[in-house]
Short mmCIF file of C-alpha atoms in Angstrom, two decimals:
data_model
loop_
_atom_site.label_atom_id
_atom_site.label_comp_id
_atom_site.label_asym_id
_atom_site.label_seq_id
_atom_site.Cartn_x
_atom_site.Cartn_y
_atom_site.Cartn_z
CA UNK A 8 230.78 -100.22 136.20
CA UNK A 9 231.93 -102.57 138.76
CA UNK A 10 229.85 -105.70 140.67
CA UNK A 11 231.75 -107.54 142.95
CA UNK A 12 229.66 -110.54 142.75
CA UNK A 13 230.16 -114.70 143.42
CA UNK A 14 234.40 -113.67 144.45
CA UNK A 15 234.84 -112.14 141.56
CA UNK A 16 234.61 -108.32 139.75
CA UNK A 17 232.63 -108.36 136.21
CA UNK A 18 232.45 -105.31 134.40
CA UNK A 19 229.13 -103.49 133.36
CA UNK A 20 227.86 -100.90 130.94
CA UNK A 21 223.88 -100.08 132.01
CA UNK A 22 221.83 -98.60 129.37
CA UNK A 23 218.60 -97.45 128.77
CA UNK A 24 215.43 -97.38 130.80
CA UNK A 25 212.53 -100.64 131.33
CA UNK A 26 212.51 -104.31 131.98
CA UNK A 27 216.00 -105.51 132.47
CA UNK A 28 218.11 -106.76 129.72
CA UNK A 29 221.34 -109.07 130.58
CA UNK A 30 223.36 -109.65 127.32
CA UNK A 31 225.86 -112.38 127.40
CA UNK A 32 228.73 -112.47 124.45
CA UNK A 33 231.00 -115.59 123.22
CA UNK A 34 234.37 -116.70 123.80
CA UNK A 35 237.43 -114.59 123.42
CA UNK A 36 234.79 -111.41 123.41
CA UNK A 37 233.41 -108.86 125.55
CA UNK A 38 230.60 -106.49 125.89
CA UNK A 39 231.27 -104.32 122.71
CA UNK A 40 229.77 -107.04 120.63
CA UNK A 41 226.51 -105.92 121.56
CA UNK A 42 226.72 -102.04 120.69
CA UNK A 43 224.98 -101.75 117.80
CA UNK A 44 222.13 -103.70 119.12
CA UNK A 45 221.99 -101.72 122.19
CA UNK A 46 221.34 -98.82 120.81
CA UNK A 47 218.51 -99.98 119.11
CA UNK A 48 217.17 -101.40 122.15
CA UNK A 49 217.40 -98.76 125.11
CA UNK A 50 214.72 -96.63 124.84
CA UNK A 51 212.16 -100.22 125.44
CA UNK A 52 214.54 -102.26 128.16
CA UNK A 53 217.37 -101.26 130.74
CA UNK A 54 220.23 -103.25 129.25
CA UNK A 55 222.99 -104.68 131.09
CA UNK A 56 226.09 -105.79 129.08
CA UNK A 57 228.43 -108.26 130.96
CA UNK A 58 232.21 -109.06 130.51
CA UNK A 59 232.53 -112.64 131.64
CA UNK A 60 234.81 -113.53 134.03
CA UNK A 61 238.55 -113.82 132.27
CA UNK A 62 236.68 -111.56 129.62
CA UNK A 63 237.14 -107.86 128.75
CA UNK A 64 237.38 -105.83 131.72
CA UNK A 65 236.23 -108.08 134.32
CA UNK A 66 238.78 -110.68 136.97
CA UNK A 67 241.24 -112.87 135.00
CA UNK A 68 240.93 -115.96 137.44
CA UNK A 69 242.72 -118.71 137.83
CA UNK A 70 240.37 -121.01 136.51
CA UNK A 71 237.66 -120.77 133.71
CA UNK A 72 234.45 -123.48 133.96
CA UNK A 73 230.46 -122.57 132.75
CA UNK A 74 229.23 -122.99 136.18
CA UNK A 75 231.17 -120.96 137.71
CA UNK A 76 230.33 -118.31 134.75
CA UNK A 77 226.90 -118.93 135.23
CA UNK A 78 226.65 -118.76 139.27
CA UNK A 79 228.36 -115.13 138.37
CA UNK A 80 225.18 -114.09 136.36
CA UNK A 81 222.91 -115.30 138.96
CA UNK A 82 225.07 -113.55 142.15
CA UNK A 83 224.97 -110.43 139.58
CA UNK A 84 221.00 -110.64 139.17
CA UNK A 85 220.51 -111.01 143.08
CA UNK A 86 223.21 -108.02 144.00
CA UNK A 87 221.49 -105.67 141.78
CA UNK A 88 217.97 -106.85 142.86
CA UNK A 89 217.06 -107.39 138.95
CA UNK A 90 213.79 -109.45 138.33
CA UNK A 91 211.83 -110.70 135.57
CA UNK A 92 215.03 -110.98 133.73
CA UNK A 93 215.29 -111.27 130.02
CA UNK A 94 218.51 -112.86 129.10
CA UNK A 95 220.14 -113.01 125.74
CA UNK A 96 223.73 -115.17 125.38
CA UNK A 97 225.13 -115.90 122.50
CA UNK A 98 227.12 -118.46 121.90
CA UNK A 99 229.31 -119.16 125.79
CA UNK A 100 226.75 -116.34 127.37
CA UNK A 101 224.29 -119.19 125.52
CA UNK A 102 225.66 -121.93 127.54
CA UNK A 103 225.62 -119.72 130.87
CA UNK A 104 221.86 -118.89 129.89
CA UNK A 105 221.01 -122.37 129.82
CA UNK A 106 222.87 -123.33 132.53
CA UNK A 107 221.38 -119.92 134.75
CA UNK A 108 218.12 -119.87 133.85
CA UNK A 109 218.16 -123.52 134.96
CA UNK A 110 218.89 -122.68 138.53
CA UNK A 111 217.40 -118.92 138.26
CA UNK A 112 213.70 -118.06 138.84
CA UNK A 113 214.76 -114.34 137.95
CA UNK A 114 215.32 -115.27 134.10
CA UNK A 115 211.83 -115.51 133.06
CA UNK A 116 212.45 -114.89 129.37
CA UNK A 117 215.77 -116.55 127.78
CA UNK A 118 217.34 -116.30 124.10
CA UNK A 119 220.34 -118.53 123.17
CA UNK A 120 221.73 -118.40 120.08
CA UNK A 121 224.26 -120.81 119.09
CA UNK A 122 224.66 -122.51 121.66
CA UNK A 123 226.03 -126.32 122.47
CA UNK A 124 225.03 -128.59 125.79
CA UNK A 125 228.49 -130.82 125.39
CA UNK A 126 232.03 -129.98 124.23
CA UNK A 127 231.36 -132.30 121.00
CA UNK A 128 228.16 -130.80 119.70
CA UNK A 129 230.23 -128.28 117.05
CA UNK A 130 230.75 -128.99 113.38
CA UNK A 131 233.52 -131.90 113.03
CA UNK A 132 236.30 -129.66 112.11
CA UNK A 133 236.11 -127.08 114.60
CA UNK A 134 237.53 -129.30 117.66
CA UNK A 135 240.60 -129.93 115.90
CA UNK A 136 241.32 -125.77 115.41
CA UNK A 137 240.60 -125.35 119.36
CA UNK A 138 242.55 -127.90 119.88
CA UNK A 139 246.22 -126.33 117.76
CA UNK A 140 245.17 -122.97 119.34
CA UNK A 141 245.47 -124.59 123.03
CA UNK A 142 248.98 -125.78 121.62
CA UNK A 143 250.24 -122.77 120.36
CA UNK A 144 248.30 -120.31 123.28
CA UNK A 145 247.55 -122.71 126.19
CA UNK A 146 244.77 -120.14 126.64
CA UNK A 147 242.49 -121.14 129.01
CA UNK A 148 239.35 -119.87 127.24
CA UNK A 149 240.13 -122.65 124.32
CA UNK A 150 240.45 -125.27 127.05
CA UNK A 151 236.77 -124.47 128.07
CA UNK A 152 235.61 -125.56 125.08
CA UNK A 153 237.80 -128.50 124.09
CA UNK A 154 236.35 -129.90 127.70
CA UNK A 155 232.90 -127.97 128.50
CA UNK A 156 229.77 -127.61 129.01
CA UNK A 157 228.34 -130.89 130.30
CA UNK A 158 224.20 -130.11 130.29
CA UNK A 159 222.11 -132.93 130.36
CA UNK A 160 218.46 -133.08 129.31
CA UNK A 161 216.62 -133.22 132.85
CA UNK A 162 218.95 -129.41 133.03
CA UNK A 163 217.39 -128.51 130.31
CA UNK A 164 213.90 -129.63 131.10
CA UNK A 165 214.21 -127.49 134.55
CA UNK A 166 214.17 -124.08 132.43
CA UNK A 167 210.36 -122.23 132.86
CA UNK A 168 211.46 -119.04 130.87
CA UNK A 169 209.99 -118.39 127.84
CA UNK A 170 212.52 -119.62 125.73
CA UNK A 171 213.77 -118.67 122.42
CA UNK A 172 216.47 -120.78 120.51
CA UNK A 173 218.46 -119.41 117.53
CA UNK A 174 221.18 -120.50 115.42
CA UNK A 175 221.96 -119.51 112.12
CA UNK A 176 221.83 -121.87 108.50
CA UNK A 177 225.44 -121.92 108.41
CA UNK A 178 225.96 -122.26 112.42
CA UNK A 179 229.19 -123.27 114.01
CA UNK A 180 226.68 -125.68 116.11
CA UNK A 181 225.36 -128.63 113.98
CA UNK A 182 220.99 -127.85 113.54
CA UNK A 183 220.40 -131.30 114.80
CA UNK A 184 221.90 -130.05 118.20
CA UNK A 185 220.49 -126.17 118.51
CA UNK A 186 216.91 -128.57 117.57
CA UNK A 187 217.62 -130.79 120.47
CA UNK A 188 218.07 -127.90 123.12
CA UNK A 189 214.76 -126.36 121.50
CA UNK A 190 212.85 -129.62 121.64
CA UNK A 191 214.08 -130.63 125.26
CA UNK A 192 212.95 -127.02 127.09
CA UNK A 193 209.66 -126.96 127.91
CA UNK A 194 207.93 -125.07 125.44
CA UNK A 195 210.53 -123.21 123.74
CA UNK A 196 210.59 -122.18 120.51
CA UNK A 197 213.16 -122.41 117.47
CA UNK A 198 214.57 -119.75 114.68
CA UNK A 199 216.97 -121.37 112.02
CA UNK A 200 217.94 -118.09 110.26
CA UNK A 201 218.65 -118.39 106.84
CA UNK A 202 221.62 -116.83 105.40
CA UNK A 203 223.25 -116.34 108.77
CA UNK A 204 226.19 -117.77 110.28
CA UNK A 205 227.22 -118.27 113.49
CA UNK A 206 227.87 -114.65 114.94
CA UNK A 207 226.56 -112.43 111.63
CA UNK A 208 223.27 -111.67 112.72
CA UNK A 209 224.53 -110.82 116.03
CA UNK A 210 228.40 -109.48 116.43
CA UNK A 211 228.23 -105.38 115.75
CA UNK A 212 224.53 -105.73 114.18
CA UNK A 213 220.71 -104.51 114.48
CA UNK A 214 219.50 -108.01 113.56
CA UNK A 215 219.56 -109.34 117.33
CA UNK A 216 218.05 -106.65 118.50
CA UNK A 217 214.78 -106.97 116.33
CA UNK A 218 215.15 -110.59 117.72
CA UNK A 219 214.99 -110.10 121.13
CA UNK A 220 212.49 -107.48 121.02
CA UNK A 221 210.01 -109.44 119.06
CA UNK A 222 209.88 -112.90 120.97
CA UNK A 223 210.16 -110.03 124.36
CA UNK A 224 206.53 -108.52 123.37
CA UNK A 225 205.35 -111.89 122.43
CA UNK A 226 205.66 -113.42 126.08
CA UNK A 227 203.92 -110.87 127.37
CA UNK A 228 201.00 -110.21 124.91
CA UNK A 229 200.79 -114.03 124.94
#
């Protein structure tokens, strides 16, 4: 499916029936990521899977930046009329959470996982990769993170979702940093999950779905 939203076309795949589900993938991915976990989680919410602009099946613009990424989720909540929006992102859709639910009264549960506020919060050898693959590909999705996101604490401190942050042990996103985005949210909570790297628990697998299910039910028996 098709939303023409914020001057720009995103592709959609809606399944399932319930409280509305936006799932947000990484960089260089799409939608399909989150198959698996789907599956598992239709017959409880209505899920929504987004291609991000320049991503998948949705408008290669000219120009890639979080905000505008994010200011697509939002025009996407408001054109379908979705509310009391849980949103999962991981990794980049992590960043456009953040930087959504911010600005977004709709979001009223958010899950991150492995996600970064500025362009150095990554383990110390992972710039310098991005950074030969711009050379080589001058693709504009490596440029967004050799340069983005800029999210500073009082951003963070705006978020009233019921927040869940998650990151894996072995986490392309240094601890101390998925700890400060926990500790800065009001009231959010933190999963370091053992074992797990950055995308394992989450890329083609059940895991995230048990996740997001979980802390769902707990905001609203709480």
């Amino acid at each position: 499916m098709i939303a023409e939203v914020n001057g720009v076309k995103l592709f959609y795949e809606k399944s399932g029936e319930g409280r509305p589900l936006v799932m947000v993938h990484g960089n260089g991915e799409d939608h399909t990521i989150f198959d698996e976990a789907v599956r598992a989680l239709r017959d409880e919410y209505c899920c929504y899977c987004l291609d991000s602009r320049c991503h998948g099946q949705s408008e290669d613009t000219r120009e890639l930046h979080y905000r505008d990424m994010a200011t697509d989720v939002i025009a996407f909540l408001k054109a379908l009329d979705l509310r009391d929006v849980i949103f999962y992102g991981f990794s980049d859709g992590g960043i456009i959470g953040l930087m959504a639910a911010a600005r977004c009264e709709r979001i009223t549960t958010l899950i991150v996982s492995g996600a970064n506020t500025n362009p150095k919060a990554v383990k110390w050898w992972l710039r310098p990769l991005i950074a030969a693959g711009k050379l080589i590909t001058k693709d504009k999705k490596l440029s967004l993170m050799l340069n983005e996101p800029n999210i500073a604490d009082e951003e963070l401190k705006s978020i009233r979702a019921a927040t869940l942050v998650l990151a894996g042990s072995g986490d392309l996103i240094p601890e101390r940093e998925t700890r400060h985005i926990a500790d800065t949210i009001p009231g959010a909570e933190l999963q370091i999950l053992k074992g797990e790297n950055h995308g394992s628990y989450i890329v083609h697998s059940t895991k995230i779905a048990g996740l997001i299910r979980d802390f769902a039910r707990g905001t609203r028996e709480g």
